[in-house]
mmCIF file of C-alpha atoms in Angstrom:
data_model
loop_
_atom_site.group_PDB
_atom_site.id
_atom_site.type_symbol
_atom_site.label_atom_id
_atom_site.label_comp_id
_atom_site.label_asym_id
_atom_site.label_seq_id
_atom_site.Cartn_x
_atom_site.Cartn_y
_atom_site.Cartn_z
ATOM 1 C CA MET A 571 99.607 80.663 99.038
ATOM 2 C CA LYS A 572 97.778 81.440 102.296
ATOM 3 C CA HIS A 573 101.086 81.384 104.189
ATOM 4 C CA ASP A 574 102.414 83.977 101.747
ATOM 5 C CA LEU A 575 99.312 86.142 102.216
ATOM 6 C CA VAL A 576 99.664 85.972 106.003
ATOM 7 C CA ARG A 577 103.295 87.022 105.780
ATOM 8 C CA ALA A 578 102.420 89.884 103.409
ATOM 9 C CA HIS A 579 99.143 91.107 104.960
ATOM 10 C CA GLY A 580 98.631 89.331 108.299
ATOM 11 C CA ALA A 581 98.836 92.428 110.498
ATOM 12 C CA ASP A 582 96.129 91.232 112.891
ATOM 13 C CA PRO A 583 97.360 89.023 115.787
ATOM 14 C CA ILE A 584 94.773 86.374 114.862
ATOM 15 C CA SER A 585 95.978 86.120 111.246
ATOM 16 C CA TYR A 586 98.223 83.105 111.758
ATOM 17 C CA SER A 587 95.368 81.214 113.440
ATOM 18 C CA THR A 588 93.490 81.329 110.136
ATOM 19 C CA LEU A 589 95.944 78.665 108.904
ATOM 20 C CA GLN A 590 94.759 76.028 111.388
ATOM 21 C CA ALA A 591 93.236 72.789 110.110
ATOM 22 C CA GLY A 592 89.461 72.470 109.879
ATOM 23 C CA LEU A 593 88.557 75.973 108.745
ATOM 24 C CA SER A 594 86.758 76.878 105.527
ATOM 25 C CA TYR A 595 87.977 79.622 103.208
ATOM 26 C CA PHE A 596 86.474 82.159 100.868
ATOM 27 C CA GLU A 597 89.377 82.761 98.495
ATOM 28 C CA THR A 598 90.137 85.273 95.766
ATOM 29 C CA SER A 599 93.252 86.053 93.778
ATOM 30 C CA PHE A 600 94.159 88.834 96.222
ATOM 31 C CA GLY A 601 93.200 87.459 99.630
ATOM 32 C CA TYR A 602 90.939 85.240 101.694
ATOM 33 C CA ILE A 603 88.510 85.111 104.607
ATOM 34 C CA ALA A 604 88.701 82.200 107.045
ATOM 35 C CA TYR A 605 85.429 81.050 108.569
ATOM 36 C CA GLN A 606 83.641 78.219 110.347
ATOM 37 C CA ARG A 607 80.096 77.121 109.580
ATOM 38 C CA ALA A 608 78.283 77.154 112.940
ATOM 39 C CA LEU A 609 74.565 77.190 113.802
ATOM 40 C CA GLY A 610 73.557 78.517 110.399
ATOM 41 C CA PHE A 611 76.207 81.253 110.188
ATOM 42 C CA ASP A 612 79.464 81.580 108.292
ATOM 43 C CA LEU A 613 81.411 82.795 111.319
ATOM 44 C CA THR A 614 84.609 84.550 110.278
ATOM 45 C CA LEU A 615 87.851 84.286 112.226
ATOM 46 C CA GLY A 616 89.105 87.855 112.352
ATOM 47 C CA PRO A 617 89.447 90.253 109.428
ATOM 48 C CA PRO A 618 90.141 89.499 105.755
ATOM 49 C CA VAL A 619 93.740 88.572 105.005
ATOM 50 C CA CYS A 620 94.544 90.901 102.126
ATOM 51 C CA ALA A 621 95.994 94.315 101.379
ATOM 52 C CA PRO A 622 94.137 97.166 103.140
ATOM 53 C CA GLY A 623 92.944 98.560 99.823
ATOM 54 C CA ASP A 624 91.283 95.239 98.931
ATOM 55 C CA ARG A 625 89.302 94.758 102.141
ATOM 56 C CA ALA A 626 86.070 96.351 100.929
ATOM 57 C CA ALA A 627 86.029 94.254 97.754
ATOM 58 C CA LEU A 628 86.730 91.027 99.646
ATOM 59 C CA LEU A 629 84.090 91.772 102.292
ATOM 60 C CA GLN A 630 81.524 92.622 99.606
ATOM 61 C CA ARG A 631 82.170 89.376 97.740
ATOM 62 C CA PHE A 632 81.864 87.353 100.932
ATOM 63 C CA LEU A 633 78.609 89.075 101.851
ATOM 64 C CA GLN A 634 77.208 88.113 98.470
ATOM 65 C CA ALA A 635 78.475 84.516 98.442
ATOM 66 C CA GLY A 636 78.405 83.502 102.107
ATOM 67 C CA ARG A 637 75.557 81.877 103.972
ATOM 68 C CA ARG A 638 74.513 84.390 106.638
ATOM 69 C CA PRO A 639 78.022 85.819 107.171
ATOM 70 C CA LEU A 640 78.781 86.815 110.758
ATOM 71 C CA PHE A 641 81.982 88.825 111.122
ATOM 72 C CA PHE A 642 83.583 87.806 114.394
ATOM 73 C CA TYR A 643 86.560 89.105 116.359
ATOM 74 C CA VAL A 644 87.315 92.023 114.068
ATOM 75 C CA GLN A 645 88.693 95.456 114.888
ATOM 76 C CA ARG A 646 86.592 98.593 114.680
ATOM 77 C CA ASP A 647 87.450 99.708 111.147
ATOM 78 C CA ILE A 648 86.577 96.293 109.697
ATOM 79 C CA ALA A 649 83.405 96.076 111.791
ATOM 80 C CA MET A 650 82.087 99.423 110.618
ATOM 81 C CA LEU A 651 83.001 98.692 107.007
ATOM 82 C CA ALA A 652 81.286 95.288 107.103
ATOM 83 C CA ALA A 653 78.168 96.797 108.702
ATOM 84 C CA GLU A 654 78.049 99.521 106.053
ATOM 85 C CA LEU A 655 78.458 97.042 103.206
ATOM 86 C CA GLY A 656 75.952 94.617 104.734
ATOM 87 C CA GLY A 657 73.201 97.184 104.920
ATOM 88 C CA ALA A 658 70.418 97.789 107.414
ATOM 89 C CA ARG A 659 70.039 94.178 108.481
ATOM 90 C CA TYR A 660 73.572 94.039 109.889
ATOM 91 C CA ARG A 661 74.214 95.050 113.500
ATOM 92 C CA VAL A 662 77.501 95.716 115.277
ATOM 93 C CA SER A 663 78.724 95.617 118.877
ATOM 94 C CA GLY A 664 81.929 95.491 120.863
ATOM 95 C CA MET A 665 82.630 92.130 122.508
ATOM 96 C CA GLY A 666 85.753 92.517 124.668
ATOM 97 C CA VAL A 667 89.391 93.533 124.483
ATOM 98 C CA ASP A 668 92.794 92.182 123.560
ATOM 99 C CA LYS A 669 95.802 92.838 125.774
ATOM 100 C CA VAL A 670 98.841 93.931 123.758
ATOM 101 C CA LEU A 671 102.168 94.711 125.423
ATOM 102 C CA SER A 672 104.387 97.382 123.888
ATOM 103 C CA LEU A 673 107.896 95.972 124.104
ATOM 104 C CA GLU A 674 109.376 99.339 123.260
ATOM 105 C CA ALA A 675 108.181 100.630 126.637
ATOM 106 C CA PRO A 676 109.896 99.879 129.972
ATOM 107 C CA ASP A 677 108.502 97.249 132.332
ATOM 108 C CA ALA A 678 107.229 99.856 134.797
ATOM 109 C CA GLY A 679 103.617 99.260 135.759
ATOM 110 C CA ARG A 680 103.788 95.492 135.976
ATOM 111 C CA SER A 681 101.891 93.968 138.864
ATOM 112 C CA SER A 682 103.726 92.986 142.023
ATOM 113 C CA ARG A 683 102.593 89.451 141.182
ATOM 114 C CA VAL A 684 104.878 89.504 138.138
ATOM 115 C CA HIS A 685 107.895 90.673 140.128
ATOM 116 C CA GLY A 686 107.188 88.039 142.778
ATOM 117 C CA ALA A 687 106.857 85.306 140.157
ATOM 118 C CA LEU A 688 110.199 86.214 138.569
ATOM 119 C CA LYS A 689 111.966 86.024 141.930
ATOM 120 C CA LYS A 690 110.470 82.612 142.627
ATOM 121 C CA ALA A 691 111.366 81.475 139.101
ATOM 122 C CA VAL A 692 115.048 82.275 139.701
ATOM 123 C CA ARG A 693 115.045 80.341 142.978
ATOM 124 C CA GLY A 694 113.229 77.416 141.344
ATOM 125 C CA GLY A 695 115.673 77.037 138.478
ATOM 126 C CA PHE A 696 113.067 78.096 135.918
ATOM 127 C CA ASP A 697 114.114 78.427 132.295
ATOM 128 C CA VAL A 698 112.501 78.936 128.875
ATOM 129 C CA VAL A 699 114.201 77.304 125.880
ATOM 130 C CA GLU A 700 113.209 77.791 122.238
ATOM 131 C CA VAL A 701 112.990 74.635 120.113
ATOM 132 C CA ARG A 702 112.070 73.726 116.559
ATOM 133 C CA PRO A 703 108.927 71.583 116.803
ATOM 134 C CA SER A 704 109.956 69.404 113.845
ATOM 135 C CA ALA A 705 113.321 68.698 115.513
ATOM 136 C CA LEU A 706 111.810 67.203 118.671
ATOM 137 C CA ASP A 707 112.661 63.527 119.067
ATOM 138 C CA SER A 708 110.108 60.850 119.953
ATOM 139 C CA GLY A 709 110.740 61.206 123.686
ATOM 140 C CA GLU A 710 110.331 64.972 123.599
ATOM 141 C CA ARG A 711 107.147 64.659 121.544
ATOM 142 C CA ALA A 712 105.764 62.177 124.059
ATOM 143 C CA ARG A 713 106.614 64.623 126.836
ATOM 144 C CA VAL A 714 104.749 67.441 125.083
ATOM 145 C CA ASP A 715 101.757 65.159 124.548
ATOM 146 C CA ALA A 716 101.713 64.172 128.234
ATOM 147 C CA ILE A 717 101.794 67.842 129.248
ATOM 148 C CA THR A 718 98.866 68.593 126.927
ATOM 149 C CA ARG A 719 96.770 65.730 128.303
ATOM 150 C CA ALA A 720 97.522 66.655 131.908
ATOM 151 C CA TYR A 721 96.707 70.300 131.225
ATOM 152 C CA LEU A 722 93.346 69.546 129.649
ATOM 153 C CA ARG A 723 92.352 67.258 132.530
ATOM 154 C CA ARG A 724 92.844 70.141 134.973
ATOM 155 C CA SER A 725 91.816 73.076 132.803
ATOM 156 C CA SER A 726 88.848 75.255 133.699
ATOM 157 C CA VAL A 727 87.613 74.458 130.156
ATOM 158 C CA PRO A 728 88.690 70.789 129.792
ATOM 159 C CA VAL A 729 88.477 70.544 126.002
ATOM 160 C CA GLU A 730 90.936 71.301 123.218
ATOM 161 C CA MET A 731 89.716 74.695 122.085
ATOM 162 C CA ARG A 732 90.016 75.544 118.411
ATOM 163 C CA PHE A 733 89.076 78.437 116.121
ATOM 164 C CA ILE A 734 90.103 81.462 118.196
ATOM 165 C CA ASN A 735 92.883 79.320 119.703
ATOM 166 C CA ARG A 736 95.080 77.494 117.223
ATOM 167 C CA PRO A 737 95.480 73.887 118.422
ATOM 168 C CA LEU A 738 99.011 72.650 118.950
ATOM 169 C CA THR A 739 100.808 71.174 115.960
ATOM 170 C CA LEU A 740 104.415 70.052 115.775
ATOM 171 C CA GLU A 741 104.679 70.819 112.089
ATOM 172 C CA ASP A 742 107.349 73.448 111.545
ATOM 173 C CA ASP A 743 106.715 76.139 108.920
ATOM 174 C CA GLY A 744 109.324 78.520 110.243
ATOM 175 C CA LEU A 745 106.771 81.123 111.377
ATOM 176 C CA ALA A 746 105.309 79.991 114.712
ATOM 177 C CA ARG A 747 107.760 79.586 117.600
ATOM 178 C CA MET A 748 107.739 77.009 120.390
ATOM 179 C CA PHE A 749 109.371 77.233 123.820
ATOM 180 C CA LEU A 750 109.828 74.495 126.426
ATOM 181 C CA LEU A 751 109.470 75.392 130.106
ATOM 182 C CA ARG A 752 112.042 73.768 132.387
ATOM 183 C CA GLN A 753 112.736 73.839 136.104
ATOM 184 C CA GLY A 754 114.978 72.346 138.771
ATOM 185 C CA VAL A 755 118.575 71.212 138.785
ATOM 186 C CA ASP A 756 117.735 68.518 136.228
ATOM 187 C CA ALA A 757 116.028 71.057 133.885
ATOM 188 C CA ARG A 758 112.920 68.886 133.724
ATOM 189 C CA VAL A 759 110.463 69.940 130.991
ATOM 190 C CA PHE A 760 107.115 70.654 132.603
ATOM 191 C CA GLY A 761 105.376 72.880 130.059
ATOM 192 C CA TYR A 762 105.509 74.725 126.766
ATOM 193 C CA ALA A 763 104.447 77.959 125.108
ATOM 194 C CA VAL A 764 103.709 78.778 121.468
ATOM 195 C CA LEU A 765 104.005 82.203 119.829
ATOM 196 C CA ASP A 766 102.220 83.017 116.560
ATOM 197 C CA PRO A 767 103.580 85.895 114.447
ATOM 198 C CA TYR A 768 101.765 88.823 112.916
ATOM 199 C CA PHE A 769 103.314 91.024 110.295
ATOM 200 C CA GLU A 770 103.867 94.490 108.911
ATOM 201 C CA GLU A 771 105.453 94.810 105.470
ATOM 202 C CA GLY A 772 106.584 91.198 105.600
ATOM 203 C CA ARG A 773 108.347 91.438 108.976
ATOM 204 C CA ALA A 774 107.087 90.275 112.359
ATOM 205 C CA GLN A 775 105.709 93.288 114.196
ATOM 206 C CA GLY A 776 104.640 91.108 117.093
ATOM 207 C CA TYR A 777 103.713 87.692 118.396
ATOM 208 C CA LEU A 778 100.506 86.336 119.883
ATOM 209 C CA LEU A 779 100.867 84.062 122.903
ATOM 210 C CA ASN A 780 98.657 81.380 121.414
ATOM 211 C CA LEU A 781 99.281 78.604 123.957
ATOM 212 C CA ILE A 782 100.854 78.213 127.374
ATOM 213 C CA ARG A 783 100.482 74.883 129.136
ATOM 214 C CA PHE A 784 102.211 73.205 132.029
ATOM 215 C CA GLU A 785 101.863 70.366 134.493
ATOM 216 C CA PRO A 786 101.139 70.839 138.210
ATOM 217 C CA THR A 787 104.111 72.449 139.919
ATOM 218 C CA ARG A 788 105.063 73.968 143.245
ATOM 219 C CA LEU A 789 106.463 76.939 141.357
ATOM 220 C CA TRP A 790 104.025 79.828 141.796
ATOM 221 C CA GLY A 791 103.306 82.358 139.063
ATOM 222 C CA VAL A 792 104.360 80.349 136.011
ATOM 223 C CA TYR A 793 102.182 82.370 133.609
ATOM 224 C CA TYR A 794 103.605 85.658 134.865
ATOM 225 C CA ALA A 795 107.182 84.393 134.654
ATOM 226 C CA VAL A 796 106.723 82.999 131.151
ATOM 227 C CA VAL A 797 105.155 86.193 129.775
ATOM 228 C CA ALA A 798 107.817 88.400 131.364
ATOM 229 C CA THR A 799 110.616 86.159 130.082
ATOM 230 C CA LEU A 800 109.257 85.980 126.542
ATOM 231 C CA ALA A 801 108.641 89.725 126.482
ATOM 232 C CA ALA A 802 112.269 90.371 127.476
ATOM 233 C CA ARG A 803 113.579 88.066 124.744
ATOM 234 C CA LEU A 804 111.392 89.577 122.045
ATOM 235 C CA ARG A 805 112.456 93.045 123.152
ATOM 236 C CA GLU A 806 116.098 92.028 122.703
ATOM 237 C CA GLU A 807 115.237 90.871 119.171
ATOM 238 C CA GLY A 808 113.691 94.252 118.381
ATOM 239 C CA VAL A 809 110.120 92.916 118.172
ATOM 240 C CA PRO A 810 107.696 95.765 119.039
ATOM 241 C CA GLN A 811 104.719 93.861 120.496
ATOM 242 C CA LEU A 812 103.545 90.801 122.404
ATOM 243 C CA SER A 813 99.798 90.118 122.362
ATOM 244 C CA LEU A 814 98.378 88.116 125.254
ATOM 245 C CA GLY A 815 95.151 87.547 123.365
ATOM 246 C CA PHE A 816 91.489 88.095 124.005
ATOM 247 C CA CYS A 817 89.457 88.832 127.146
ATOM 248 C CA PRO A 818 85.851 88.203 126.029
ATOM 249 C CA LEU A 819 83.011 90.199 127.593
ATOM 250 C CA TYR A 820 85.425 92.527 129.356
ATOM 251 C CA GLY A 821 85.743 96.272 128.875
ATOM 252 C CA VAL A 822 83.037 96.133 126.219
ATOM 253 C CA ASP A 823 82.836 99.384 124.248
ATOM 254 C CA THR A 824 79.536 100.011 122.480
ATOM 255 C CA GLU A 825 80.055 103.592 121.287
ATOM 256 C CA GLY A 826 78.704 103.960 117.766
ATOM 257 C CA CYS A 827 77.268 100.438 117.838
ATOM 258 C CA THR A 828 73.728 99.166 117.302
ATOM 259 C CA PRO A 829 71.845 100.107 120.516
ATOM 260 C CA GLY A 830 69.706 96.999 120.929
ATOM 261 C CA LEU A 831 72.545 94.576 120.295
ATOM 262 C CA ALA A 832 74.916 96.611 122.467
ATOM 263 C CA ARG A 833 72.546 96.468 125.450
ATOM 264 C CA GLN A 834 72.407 92.693 125.171
ATOM 265 C CA VAL A 835 76.198 92.403 125.149
ATOM 266 C CA GLN A 836 76.465 94.706 128.159
ATOM 267 C CA TRP A 837 73.961 92.492 129.993
ATOM 268 C CA MET A 838 76.049 89.419 129.114
ATOM 269 C CA GLU A 839 79.199 91.169 130.352
ATOM 270 C CA ARG A 840 77.570 91.725 133.752
ATOM 271 C CA ARG A 841 75.985 88.279 133.873
ATOM 272 C CA PHE A 842 79.118 86.294 133.062
ATOM 273 C CA ALA A 843 81.615 88.423 134.993
ATOM 274 C CA GLY A 844 81.821 85.736 137.680
ATOM 275 C CA VAL A 845 82.559 82.823 135.353
ATOM 276 C CA ASP A 846 85.894 81.475 136.520
ATOM 277 C CA TYR A 847 87.340 81.030 133.033
ATOM 278 C CA LEU A 848 86.657 84.649 132.087
ATOM 279 C CA ALA A 849 87.669 86.054 135.457
ATOM 280 C CA ARG A 850 90.963 84.181 135.340
ATOM 281 C CA LEU A 851 91.778 85.582 131.917
ATOM 282 C CA ARG A 852 91.206 89.106 133.193
ATOM 283 C CA GLU A 853 93.320 88.563 136.306
ATOM 284 C CA LEU A 854 96.281 87.116 134.427
ATOM 285 C CA LYS A 855 96.425 89.685 131.650
ATOM 286 C CA ASP A 856 95.685 92.696 133.838
ATOM 287 C CA ALA A 857 98.970 92.027 135.644
ATOM 288 C CA PHE A 858 100.764 93.520 132.636
ATOM 289 C CA PRO A 859 100.415 97.118 131.409
ATOM 290 C CA GLY A 860 99.525 97.483 127.769
ATOM 291 C CA MET A 861 97.051 98.490 125.118
ATOM 292 C CA THR A 862 93.498 97.126 125.144
ATOM 293 C CA PRO A 863 92.087 97.372 121.602
ATOM 294 C CA GLN A 864 88.403 96.539 121.363
ATOM 295 C CA ARG A 865 87.124 93.601 119.319
ATOM 296 C CA TYR A 866 83.748 93.631 117.560
ATOM 297 C CA PHE A 867 81.269 91.357 115.848
ATOM 298 C CA VAL A 868 78.848 92.177 113.027
ATOM 299 C CA THR A 869 75.761 89.999 112.738
ATOM 300 C CA PRO A 870 72.556 89.683 110.687
ATOM 301 C CA SER A 871 70.773 88.423 113.821
ATOM 302 C CA PRO A 872 69.116 90.793 116.303
ATOM 303 C CA TRP A 873 70.211 88.524 119.175
ATOM 304 C CA ALA A 874 73.679 88.628 120.716
ATOM 305 C CA VAL A 875 73.283 85.132 122.139
ATOM 306 C CA THR A 876 73.261 83.660 118.630
ATOM 307 C CA ALA A 877 76.775 85.007 118.055
ATOM 308 C CA LEU A 878 77.921 83.609 121.419
ATOM 309 C CA LEU A 879 76.464 80.166 120.721
ATOM 310 C CA SER A 880 77.937 80.122 117.216
ATOM 311 C CA PHE A 881 81.328 81.013 118.632
ATOM 312 C CA LEU A 882 81.139 78.284 121.272
ATOM 313 C CA ARG A 883 80.140 75.751 118.632
ATOM 314 C CA ALA A 884 83.135 76.781 116.515
ATOM 315 C CA THR A 885 85.531 76.452 119.475
ATOM 316 C CA GLY A 886 84.088 73.166 120.680
ATOM 317 C CA VAL A 887 83.359 74.565 124.154
ATOM 318 C CA PRO A 888 79.890 73.528 125.406
ATOM 319 C CA PHE A 889 77.705 76.372 126.614
ATOM 320 C CA GLY A 890 76.774 74.275 129.650
ATOM 321 C CA GLU A 891 80.404 74.303 130.747
ATOM 322 C CA LEU A 892 80.388 78.083 131.128
ATOM 323 C CA ILE A 893 77.101 77.957 133.018
ATOM 324 C CA ARG A 894 78.459 75.265 135.343
ATOM 325 C CA GLN A 895 81.514 77.360 136.085
ATOM 326 C CA ARG A 896 79.303 80.183 137.294
ATOM 327 C CA PHE A 897 79.076 78.175 140.510
ATOM 328 C CA THR A 898 82.592 76.704 140.812
ATOM 329 C CA ASP A 899 85.583 77.807 142.818
ATOM 330 C CA LYS A 900 88.568 79.454 141.187
ATOM 331 C CA PRO A 901 91.432 76.985 140.581
ATOM 332 C CA ARG A 902 94.938 77.707 141.755
ATOM 333 C CA GLU A 903 97.438 78.843 139.151
ATOM 334 C CA GLY A 904 100.229 76.690 140.532
ATOM 335 C CA ARG A 905 98.327 73.549 139.599
ATOM 336 C CA GLY A 906 98.491 74.362 135.922
ATOM 337 C CA THR A 907 94.795 75.138 135.555
ATOM 338 C CA LEU A 908 95.172 78.163 133.325
ATOM 339 C CA PRO A 909 92.664 79.124 130.658
ATOM 340 C CA ALA A 910 93.791 79.419 127.077
ATOM 341 C CA THR A 911 95.236 82.777 126.203
ATOM 342 C CA ALA A 912 94.434 83.631 122.797
ATOM 343 C CA SER A 913 92.460 84.967 121.547
ATOM 344 C CA SER A 914 90.784 84.603 124.022
ATOM 345 C CA ALA A 915 91.473 82.743 125.470
#
């Protein structure tokens, strides 16, 4: 049933991630809210999955039944509606931006890094091949697993993130799409990418680049080449959008938000600007022109840090890891040490 609701009403790029294992659900006959219990909050993953006209009713029911609901990673209309329905004790603030590429627009405005990466990709025999995850044989599955393990060992956040990033699964429901990255004369598989769909009137209006992972390689600019290649293919299919996911604590917009909470988030944006993981996300996604819709959170707590800690608990990323990175050097992209993209990251 939830798959059907996502196909019918999953217009938000994060909608498909609400189907990942391990989440809890507040369900009604007309929709659901996905959430994770973390540090005393019911932390939602994006907006309600339901028809637009049912959002207020679903939010109101969740506010009444949930245990300290905290609406996380929602767009402005949902944030303001949730704050209104929650009453005076609920506070709202921006928290960062998504990067969404319009595939109906020309490629003008892309960074020189993207053009350079595509030239190197051609010389390096780079290719992107779509596969059905369920059709992978045992050897191909072992290859994907080895790539995942190697990636996590070198990642700037060396844990399998969940919640805002949907962990890899090789189950095939016909909605998510998987691509293998190959290079060289022998077309050796050295990475993979996963696209999650989001919908409008039952048809894919775009895809979220949920995962991109690869082993160390001499080929420079793999992320740029993959995004440009996937964007070109989706454009040929008539797909309007490609979302590169979330850049947390970047471009925070606090207009119309709760002043005290907004000041705290702005302080966090300045304080964590140098964290390698966050800086790398900004650098990669800023290489592509596109829209930057703001994401918001709505909380019953007066402290922004409680939302951050709840989010990190839900993702499995230790807070100490971000603090440690405040003092580390930036890794090189060619070594495969990319942060997660989604939605986030």
